[in-house]
Amino acid sequence: MIAGTMRLKGKKALVTGAARGIGHAIAGAFVSEGAEVAICDIDGLAAALAADEIRRECRGNAYGFQMDVGDRGSVFACVEECVARLGKIDILVNNAGISRVVPFLEMPESLWDDTLRVNLKGVYLCCQAVLPSMVAAGGGTIINISSQSGKRGNSQYAAYCASKFGVIGLTQSLAQEFAESGITVNAICPGVVFTELWRSPDMLDAYARKRGLAPEEVAAYFESKIPLRRLCTVEDVARVAVFLASDDSAYMTGQSLNVSGGLEMS
Ligand SMILES: NC(=O)c1ccc[n+]([C@@H]2O[C@H](COP(=O)([O-])OP(=O)(O)OC[C@H]3O[C@@H](n4cnc5c(N)ncnc54)[C@H](O)[C@@H]3O)[C@@H](O)[C@H]2O)c1
């Protein structure tokens, strides 16, 4: 948990995929900084439990909502509910995402479609649902969670890389289009964070196979490649999200910031 200095006091934020992992840490950090946060997740019960925990531990307001970011009806209905509860949305964090390591020639079309639906179409839908109220308010901030895989292609990550490169393109397009409305749009590209996404057998075992490692050797393998010699934590990402959500980054838009211990430098 990150100790706050109330840099987001009075702000209202919506974070997708916030029931656990990176989104959960971002939501908690925002509350610690004085924001009120809508925790939106496809798992509505987990979102409600996460909101309870954050209210208790970060001493502020957080509310859980069920939302499937890849479904237009679900996104628009949920955003309407969030605005009814919070009054407005100043900050949107598009964090929900899924990932699999699969050799390209074995990748079923359903995996390609699911990955693009959640990771890329989800960002499009949430931005389309939230931007009109930001334009009407004369400002706002959007933070999209891309990846190092949005900067560099990676074997057996074709769908994931395609979706995360897409998020960076979408970030730059929206930054251009909405700058005159006082809205900034930036992306964060985290390095390797051992959340449940990474620890699932679909990811860890498949990645270990790809590198000829045992699953328990994967973390050390990454640490040896990362210039700062440690994995990324959810707090590392949340701190940068707070910066991008705060007035400290007011003159930044269209940027994609690596938070990866030096794994990627451009
Ligand atoms: N973990 C990493 O190493 C890493 C690295 C770079 C980027 N990222 C990105 O960070 C983001 C968060 O990843 P994480 O590691 O915390 O993952 P995670 O699997 O721990 O959490 C993802 C959350 O998103 C939710 N979610 C999934 N599909 C959804 C949908 N359709 N609608 C709404 N919510 C949905 C899940 O229920 C879960 O709560 C993702 O976009 C991921 O691609 C992660």
mmCIF file of C-alpha atoms and ligand atoms in Angstrom:
data_model
loop_
_atom_site.group_PDB
_atom_site.id
_atom_site.type_symbol
_atom_site.label_atom_id
_atom_site.label_comp_id
_atom_site.label_asym_id
_atom_site.label_seq_id
_atom_site.Cartn_x
_atom_site.Cartn_y
_atom_site.Cartn_z
ATOM 1 C CA MET A 1 0.000 0.000 0.000
ATOM 2 C CA ILE A 2 1.345 3.431 -0.947
ATOM 3 C CA ALA A 3 1.185 6.265 1.607
ATOM 4 C CA GLY A 4 -0.688 9.166 0.030
ATOM 5 C CA THR A 5 -0.048 12.907 -0.002
ATOM 6 C CA MET A 6 -3.545 13.729 -1.327
ATOM 7 C CA ARG A 7 -2.370 14.619 -4.831
ATOM 8 C CA LEU A 8 -5.739 13.462 -6.224
ATOM 9 C CA LYS A 9 -8.006 15.071 -3.634
ATOM 10 C CA GLY A 10 -11.523 15.589 -4.991
ATOM 11 C CA LYS A 11 -10.850 13.592 -8.187
ATOM 12 C CA LYS A 12 -13.128 10.767 -9.349
ATOM 13 C CA ALA A 13 -11.566 7.788 -11.111
ATOM 14 C CA LEU A 14 -12.714 4.647 -12.920
ATOM 15 C CA VAL A 15 -10.228 1.764 -13.073
ATOM 16 C CA THR A 16 -11.008 -1.336 -15.169
ATOM 17 C CA GLY A 17 -9.800 -4.810 -14.209
ATOM 18 C CA ALA A 18 -9.256 -3.464 -10.690
ATOM 19 C CA ALA A 19 -10.428 -6.457 -8.633
ATOM 20 C CA ARG A 20 -6.820 -7.690 -8.392
ATOM 21 C CA GLY A 21 -3.261 -7.213 -9.611
ATOM 22 C CA ILE A 22 -2.035 -3.960 -11.129
ATOM 23 C CA GLY A 23 -5.518 -2.401 -11.368
ATOM 24 C CA HIS A 24 -6.167 -3.108 -7.691
ATOM 25 C CA ALA A 25 -2.880 -1.419 -6.714
ATOM 26 C CA ILE A 26 -3.681 1.604 -8.889
ATOM 27 C CA ALA A 27 -7.159 1.915 -7.366
ATOM 28 C CA GLY A 28 -5.708 1.687 -3.831
ATOM 29 C CA ALA A 29 -3.015 4.271 -4.585
ATOM 30 C CA PHE A 30 -5.618 6.653 -6.032
ATOM 31 C CA VAL A 31 -7.787 6.338 -2.903
ATOM 32 C CA SER A 32 -4.722 6.929 -0.695
ATOM 33 C CA GLU A 33 -4.139 10.113 -2.694
ATOM 34 C CA GLY A 34 -7.674 11.343 -1.995
ATOM 35 C CA ALA A 35 -9.574 10.185 -5.097
ATOM 36 C CA GLU A 36 -12.916 8.371 -5.071
ATOM 37 C CA VAL A 37 -12.635 5.267 -7.237
ATOM 38 C CA ALA A 38 -14.979 2.999 -9.206
ATOM 39 C CA ILE A 39 -13.473 -0.481 -9.290
ATOM 40 C CA CYS A 40 -14.817 -2.140 -12.433
ATOM 41 C CA ASP A 41 -14.174 -5.782 -13.240
ATOM 42 C CA ILE A 42 -15.740 -8.659 -15.141
ATOM 43 C CA ASP A 43 -15.874 -10.396 -11.744
ATOM 44 C CA GLY A 44 -18.419 -8.176 -9.964
ATOM 45 C CA LEU A 45 -18.133 -9.984 -6.614
ATOM 46 C CA ALA A 46 -14.336 -9.657 -6.595
ATOM 47 C CA ALA A 47 -14.738 -5.965 -7.488
ATOM 48 C CA ALA A 48 -17.077 -5.449 -4.513
ATOM 49 C CA LEU A 49 -14.662 -7.256 -2.152
ATOM 50 C CA ALA A 50 -11.711 -5.252 -3.494
ATOM 51 C CA ALA A 51 -13.652 -2.027 -2.922
ATOM 52 C CA ASP A 52 -14.387 -3.060 0.710
ATOM 53 C CA GLU A 53 -10.715 -3.819 1.305
ATOM 54 C CA ILE A 54 -9.515 -0.560 -0.281
ATOM 55 C CA ARG A 55 -12.075 1.511 1.669
ATOM 56 C CA ARG A 56 -10.760 -0.062 4.871
ATOM 57 C CA GLU A 57 -7.028 0.003 4.170
ATOM 58 C CA CYS A 58 -6.725 3.258 2.203
ATOM 59 C CA ARG A 59 -9.329 5.159 4.254
ATOM 60 C CA GLY A 60 -11.390 6.625 1.441
ATOM 61 C CA ASN A 61 -14.183 5.848 -0.975
ATOM 62 C CA ALA A 62 -14.155 2.972 -3.440
ATOM 63 C CA TYR A 63 -17.117 1.184 -5.033
ATOM 64 C CA GLY A 64 -17.255 -2.099 -6.936
ATOM 65 C CA PHE A 65 -19.025 -2.528 -10.289
ATOM 66 C CA GLN A 66 -19.385 -5.417 -12.739
ATOM 67 C CA MET A 67 -18.207 -4.539 -16.261
ATOM 68 C CA ASP A 68 -17.060 -6.563 -19.266
ATOM 69 C CA VAL A 69 -14.813 -4.092 -21.096
ATOM 70 C CA GLY A 70 -15.302 -5.949 -24.385
ATOM 71 C CA ASP A 71 -19.101 -5.563 -24.378
ATOM 72 C CA ARG A 72 -20.529 -2.212 -25.474
ATOM 73 C CA GLY A 73 -23.798 -2.606 -23.525
ATOM 74 C CA SER A 74 -21.979 -3.566 -20.339
ATOM 75 C CA VAL A 75 -19.449 -0.708 -20.640
ATOM 76 C CA PHE A 76 -22.003 2.035 -21.319
ATOM 77 C CA ALA A 77 -24.415 0.828 -18.602
ATOM 78 C CA CYS A 78 -21.587 0.554 -16.063
ATOM 79 C CA VAL A 79 -20.136 3.983 -16.890
ATOM 80 C CA GLU A 80 -23.626 5.445 -16.409
ATOM 81 C CA GLU A 81 -23.848 3.756 -12.985
ATOM 82 C CA CYS A 82 -20.367 4.999 -12.047
ATOM 83 C CA VAL A 83 -21.235 8.590 -13.000
ATOM 84 C CA ALA A 84 -24.470 8.309 -11.005
ATOM 85 C CA ARG A 85 -22.444 7.177 -7.962
ATOM 86 C CA LEU A 86 -19.354 9.406 -8.296
ATOM 87 C CA GLY A 87 -20.930 12.458 -9.973
ATOM 88 C CA LYS A 88 -18.295 12.541 -12.752
ATOM 89 C CA ILE A 89 -15.182 10.767 -14.003
ATOM 90 C CA ASP A 90 -11.974 12.822 -14.107
ATOM 91 C CA ILE A 91 -9.584 9.886 -14.548
ATOM 92 C CA LEU A 92 -10.070 6.711 -16.590
ATOM 93 C CA VAL A 93 -7.555 3.877 -16.267
ATOM 94 C CA ASN A 94 -7.909 1.195 -18.941
ATOM 95 C CA ASN A 95 -6.155 -1.669 -17.199
ATOM 96 C CA ALA A 96 -8.232 -4.831 -17.828
ATOM 97 C CA GLY A 97 -6.238 -7.286 -19.887
ATOM 98 C CA ILE A 98 -5.616 -10.954 -20.631
ATOM 99 C CA SER A 99 -2.535 -12.783 -21.875
ATOM 100 C CA ARG A 100 -1.427 -16.203 -23.113
ATOM 101 C CA VAL A 101 1.850 -17.583 -24.461
ATOM 102 C CA VAL A 102 1.010 -19.678 -27.544
ATOM 103 C CA PRO A 103 3.053 -20.624 -30.620
ATOM 104 C CA PHE A 104 1.550 -18.644 -33.505
ATOM 105 C CA LEU A 105 0.660 -21.630 -35.687
ATOM 106 C CA GLU A 106 -1.212 -23.231 -32.770
ATOM 107 C CA MET A 107 -3.141 -20.108 -31.825
ATOM 108 C CA PRO A 108 -6.890 -20.670 -32.179
ATOM 109 C CA GLU A 109 -8.885 -17.841 -33.728
ATOM 110 C CA SER A 110 -10.911 -17.644 -30.504
ATOM 111 C CA LEU A 111 -7.760 -16.699 -28.536
ATOM 112 C CA TRP A 112 -6.840 -14.013 -31.087
ATOM 113 C CA ASP A 113 -10.413 -12.624 -30.897
ATOM 114 C CA ASP A 114 -10.623 -12.718 -27.083
ATOM 115 C CA THR A 115 -7.255 -11.006 -26.665
ATOM 116 C CA LEU A 116 -8.082 -8.195 -29.092
ATOM 117 C CA ARG A 117 -11.599 -7.874 -27.649
ATOM 118 C CA VAL A 118 -10.474 -7.336 -24.056
ATOM 119 C CA ASN A 119 -7.088 -5.622 -24.506
ATOM 120 C CA LEU A 120 -7.833 -3.291 -27.429
ATOM 121 C CA LYS A 121 -11.556 -3.053 -28.150
ATOM 122 C CA GLY A 122 -12.069 -2.702 -24.383
ATOM 123 C CA VAL A 123 -9.970 0.480 -24.382
ATOM 124 C CA TYR A 124 -11.892 1.837 -27.388
ATOM 125 C CA LEU A 125 -15.281 1.154 -25.743
ATOM 126 C CA CYS A 126 -14.358 2.600 -22.326
ATOM 127 C CA CYS A 127 -12.877 5.725 -23.926
ATOM 128 C CA GLN A 128 -15.968 6.170 -26.094
ATOM 129 C CA ALA A 129 -18.223 5.841 -23.040
ATOM 130 C CA VAL A 130 -16.245 8.216 -20.787
ATOM 131 C CA LEU A 131 -14.867 10.874 -23.168
ATOM 132 C CA PRO A 132 -18.141 12.764 -23.836
ATOM 133 C CA SER A 133 -18.437 13.719 -20.161
ATOM 134 C CA MET A 134 -14.739 14.691 -20.021
ATOM 135 C CA VAL A 135 -15.199 16.899 -23.105
ATOM 136 C CA ALA A 136 -18.286 18.502 -21.538
ATOM 137 C CA ALA A 137 -16.319 19.107 -18.307
ATOM 138 C CA GLY A 138 -13.440 20.676 -20.253
ATOM 139 C CA GLY A 139 -10.774 18.203 -19.128
ATOM 140 C CA GLY A 140 -9.773 14.769 -17.924
ATOM 141 C CA THR A 141 -7.022 12.198 -17.911
ATOM 142 C CA ILE A 142 -6.882 8.771 -19.532
ATOM 143 C CA ILE A 143 -4.199 6.225 -18.647
ATOM 144 C CA ASN A 144 -3.962 3.064 -20.754
ATOM 145 C CA ILE A 145 -2.013 0.072 -19.494
ATOM 146 C CA SER A 146 -0.010 -1.251 -22.431
ATOM 147 C CA SER A 147 3.133 -3.390 -21.924
ATOM 148 C CA GLN A 148 6.747 -3.856 -22.958
ATOM 149 C CA SER A 149 4.987 -6.079 -25.499
ATOM 150 C CA GLY A 150 3.498 -2.874 -26.919
ATOM 151 C CA LYS A 151 6.995 -1.675 -27.800
ATOM 152 C CA ARG A 152 8.723 -4.818 -29.041
ATOM 153 C CA GLY A 153 7.472 -7.998 -30.722
ATOM 154 C CA ASN A 154 7.934 -11.208 -28.808
ATOM 155 C CA SER A 155 7.684 -14.783 -30.090
ATOM 156 C CA GLN A 156 4.550 -16.706 -29.009
ATOM 157 C CA TYR A 157 2.883 -13.427 -27.943
ATOM 158 C CA ALA A 158 1.432 -12.449 -31.337
ATOM 159 C CA ALA A 159 -2.112 -11.576 -30.215
ATOM 160 C CA TYR A 160 -0.956 -9.914 -26.987
ATOM 161 C CA CYS A 161 1.728 -7.845 -28.766
ATOM 162 C CA ALA A 162 -0.712 -6.850 -31.508
ATOM 163 C CA SER A 163 -3.220 -5.695 -28.879
ATOM 164 C CA LYS A 164 -0.641 -3.782 -26.816
ATOM 165 C CA PHE A 165 0.957 -2.070 -29.854
ATOM 166 C CA GLY A 166 -2.651 -1.149 -30.739
ATOM 167 C CA VAL A 167 -3.156 0.419 -27.311
ATOM 168 C CA ILE A 168 -0.163 2.702 -27.910
ATOM 169 C CA GLY A 169 -1.518 3.741 -31.341
ATOM 170 C CA LEU A 170 -4.927 4.427 -29.817
ATOM 171 C CA THR A 171 -3.280 6.407 -27.005
ATOM 172 C CA GLN A 172 -1.436 8.652 -29.470
ATOM 173 C CA SER A 173 -4.528 9.151 -31.686
ATOM 174 C CA LEU A 174 -6.748 10.126 -28.762
ATOM 175 C CA ALA A 175 -4.018 12.375 -27.333
ATOM 176 C CA GLN A 176 -3.987 14.279 -30.644
ATOM 177 C CA GLU A 177 -7.766 14.380 -31.022
ATOM 178 C CA PHE A 178 -8.686 15.444 -27.479
ATOM 179 C CA ALA A 179 -5.809 17.774 -26.573
ATOM 180 C CA GLU A 180 -7.901 20.822 -27.462
ATOM 181 C CA SER A 181 -10.547 19.588 -24.997
ATOM 182 C CA GLY A 182 -7.971 19.677 -22.180
ATOM 183 C CA ILE A 183 -7.779 15.877 -21.997
ATOM 184 C CA THR A 184 -4.441 14.062 -21.678
ATOM 185 C CA VAL A 185 -4.010 10.457 -22.781
ATOM 186 C CA ASN A 186 -0.909 8.478 -21.838
ATOM 187 C CA ALA A 187 0.111 4.831 -21.562
ATOM 188 C CA ILE A 188 2.153 2.859 -19.066
ATOM 189 C CA CYS A 189 4.233 -0.084 -20.277
ATOM 190 C CA PRO A 190 4.983 -2.287 -17.259
ATOM 191 C CA GLY A 191 7.734 -4.875 -17.278
ATOM 192 C CA VAL A 192 7.239 -8.305 -15.730
ATOM 193 C CA VAL A 193 4.913 -8.236 -12.692
ATOM 194 C CA PHE A 194 4.220 -11.596 -11.054
ATOM 195 C CA THR A 195 0.467 -11.075 -10.668
ATOM 196 C CA GLU A 196 -2.077 -13.865 -11.113
ATOM 197 C CA LEU A 197 -1.935 -13.173 -14.839
ATOM 198 C CA TRP A 198 1.704 -14.277 -14.878
ATOM 199 C CA ARG A 199 1.401 -17.023 -12.272
ATOM 200 C CA SER A 200 -1.369 -18.862 -14.139
ATOM 201 C CA PRO A 201 -0.166 -22.167 -15.658
ATOM 202 C CA ASP A 202 -1.260 -20.887 -19.076
ATOM 203 C CA MET A 203 1.423 -18.217 -18.816
ATOM 204 C CA LEU A 204 4.146 -19.482 -16.511
ATOM 205 C CA ASP A 205 4.351 -23.086 -17.746
ATOM 206 C CA ALA A 206 4.031 -22.004 -21.379
ATOM 207 C CA TYR A 207 6.738 -19.357 -20.952
ATOM 208 C CA ALA A 208 9.018 -21.838 -19.166
ATOM 209 C CA ARG A 209 8.522 -24.294 -22.066
ATOM 210 C CA LYS A 210 9.326 -21.582 -24.572
ATOM 211 C CA ARG A 211 12.674 -20.854 -22.829
ATOM 212 C CA GLY A 212 13.482 -24.466 -21.866
ATOM 213 C CA LEU A 213 13.254 -23.588 -18.142
ATOM 214 C CA ALA A 214 11.427 -25.038 -15.151
ATOM 215 C CA PRO A 215 8.498 -22.784 -14.081
ATOM 216 C CA GLU A 216 10.306 -21.914 -10.826
ATOM 217 C CA GLU A 217 13.316 -20.666 -12.831
ATOM 218 C CA VAL A 218 11.351 -18.055 -14.803
ATOM 219 C CA ALA A 219 11.540 -15.235 -12.224
ATOM 220 C CA ALA A 220 15.339 -15.593 -11.863
ATOM 221 C CA TYR A 221 15.657 -15.688 -15.666
ATOM 222 C CA PHE A 222 13.880 -12.330 -15.927
ATOM 223 C CA GLU A 223 15.833 -10.829 -13.015
ATOM 224 C CA SER A 224 19.065 -11.653 -14.824
ATOM 225 C CA LYS A 225 17.844 -9.748 -17.931
ATOM 226 C CA ILE A 226 16.482 -6.672 -16.136
ATOM 227 C CA PRO A 227 19.120 -3.929 -15.635
ATOM 228 C CA LEU A 228 17.714 -3.074 -12.162
ATOM 229 C CA ARG A 229 17.808 -6.831 -11.361
ATOM 230 C CA ARG A 230 14.348 -7.235 -9.891
ATOM 231 C CA LEU A 231 10.844 -7.876 -11.151
ATOM 232 C CA CYS A 232 8.372 -4.993 -11.392
ATOM 233 C CA THR A 233 5.879 -4.686 -8.516
ATOM 234 C CA VAL A 234 2.274 -3.527 -8.694
ATOM 235 C CA GLU A 235 3.342 -0.542 -6.547
ATOM 236 C CA ASP A 236 5.994 0.452 -9.132
ATOM 237 C CA VAL A 237 3.209 0.750 -11.697
ATOM 238 C CA ALA A 238 0.715 2.391 -9.312
ATOM 239 C CA ARG A 239 3.173 5.180 -8.427
ATOM 240 C CA VAL A 240 3.563 6.089 -12.090
ATOM 241 C CA ALA A 241 -0.217 5.956 -12.553
ATOM 242 C CA VAL A 242 -0.616 8.435 -9.668
ATOM 243 C CA PHE A 243 1.911 10.724 -11.350
ATOM 244 C CA LEU A 244 0.070 10.519 -14.692
ATOM 245 C CA ALA A 245 -3.278 11.110 -12.971
ATOM 246 C CA SER A 246 -1.979 14.138 -11.056
ATOM 247 C CA ASP A 247 -1.321 17.719 -12.121
ATOM 248 C CA ASP A 248 2.414 16.909 -11.984
ATOM 249 C CA SER A 249 2.088 15.432 -15.492
ATOM 250 C CA ALA A 250 -0.171 18.183 -16.878
ATOM 251 C CA TYR A 251 2.186 18.896 -19.809
ATOM 252 C CA MET A 252 2.451 15.256 -20.921
ATOM 253 C CA THR A 253 0.176 13.620 -23.469
ATOM 254 C CA GLY A 254 0.530 10.809 -26.019
ATOM 255 C CA GLN A 255 3.423 9.269 -24.072
ATOM 256 C CA SER A 256 4.072 5.586 -23.331
ATOM 257 C CA LEU A 257 6.167 5.282 -20.191
ATOM 258 C CA ASN A 258 8.232 2.149 -19.566
ATOM 259 C CA VAL A 259 8.137 0.923 -15.956
ATOM 260 C CA SER A 260 10.389 -2.058 -16.444
ATOM 261 C CA GLY A 261 13.661 -1.619 -14.566
ATOM 262 C CA GLY A 262 15.400 -0.722 -17.825
ATOM 263 C CA LEU A 263 14.256 -3.796 -19.789
ATOM 264 C CA GLU A 264 13.096 -1.471 -22.566
ATOM 265 C CA MET A 265 14.649 1.946 -23.076
ATOM 266 C CA SER A 266 12.738 3.498 -25.975
HETATM 267 N N1 LIG B 1 1.573 -8.752 -15.082
HETATM 268 C C1 LIG B 1 2.440 -8.315 -16.000
HETATM 269 O O1 LIG B 1 3.589 -8.781 -16.082
HETATM 270 C C2 LIG B 1 2.017 -7.237 -16.968
HETATM 271 C C3 LIG B 1 3.025 -6.641 -17.741
HETATM 272 C C4 LIG B 1 2.670 -5.644 -18.640
HETATM 273 C C5 LIG B 1 1.353 -5.275 -18.783
HETATM 274 N N2 LIG B 1 0.400 -5.868 -18.021
HETATM 275 C C6 LIG B 1 -0.981 -5.422 -18.217
HETATM 276 O O2 LIG B 1 -1.473 -4.916 -16.992
HETATM 277 C C7 LIG B 1 -2.891 -5.101 -16.942
HETATM 278 C C8 LIG B 1 -3.259 -5.782 -15.626
HETATM 279 O O3 LIG B 1 -2.586 -7.019 -15.571
HETATM 280 P P1 LIG B 1 -2.450 -7.885 -14.238
HETATM 281 O O4 LIG B 1 -1.115 -8.537 -14.300
HETATM 282 O O5 LIG B 1 -2.838 -7.094 -13.050
HETATM 283 O O6 LIG B 1 -3.540 -9.014 -14.557
HETATM 284 P P2 LIG B 1 -4.524 -9.858 -13.581
HETATM 285 O O7 LIG B 1 -4.926 -11.046 -14.405
HETATM 286 O O8 LIG B 1 -3.923 -10.081 -12.252
HETATM 287 O O9 LIG B 1 -5.767 -8.864 -13.407
HETATM 288 C C9 LIG B 1 -6.563 -8.533 -14.521
HETATM 289 C C10 LIG B 1 -7.940 -8.147 -14.046
HETATM 290 O O10 LIG B 1 -8.721 -7.820 -15.217
HETATM 291 C C11 LIG B 1 -9.993 -8.431 -15.079
HETATM 292 N N3 LIG B 1 -10.568 -8.655 -16.406
HETATM 293 C C12 LIG B 1 -10.232 -9.612 -17.316
HETATM 294 N N4 LIG B 1 -11.023 -9.536 -18.379
HETATM 295 C C13 LIG B 1 -11.878 -8.499 -18.170
HETATM 296 C C14 LIG B 1 -12.937 -7.940 -18.917
HETATM 297 N N5 LIG B 1 -13.320 -8.444 -20.099
HETATM 298 N N6 LIG B 1 -13.584 -6.860 -18.404
HETATM 299 C C15 LIG B 1 -13.240 -6.369 -17.190
HETATM 300 N N7 LIG B 1 -12.267 -6.876 -16.420
HETATM 301 C C16 LIG B 1 -11.584 -7.932 -16.910
HETATM 302 C C17 LIG B 1 -9.731 -9.732 -14.315
HETATM 303 O O11 LIG B 1 -10.918 -10.233 -13.714
HETATM 304 C C18 LIG B 1 -8.679 -9.276 -13.313
HETATM 305 O O12 LIG B 1 -9.273 -8.781 -12.118
HETATM 306 C C19 LIG B 1 -3.257 -5.903 -18.177
HETATM 307 O O13 LIG B 1 -3.697 -5.026 -19.191
HETATM 308 C C20 LIG B 1 -1.936 -6.535 -18.577
HETATM 309 O O14 LIG B 1 -1.886 -6.841 -19.954
HETATM 310 C C21 LIG B 1 0.702 -6.837 -17.101
#
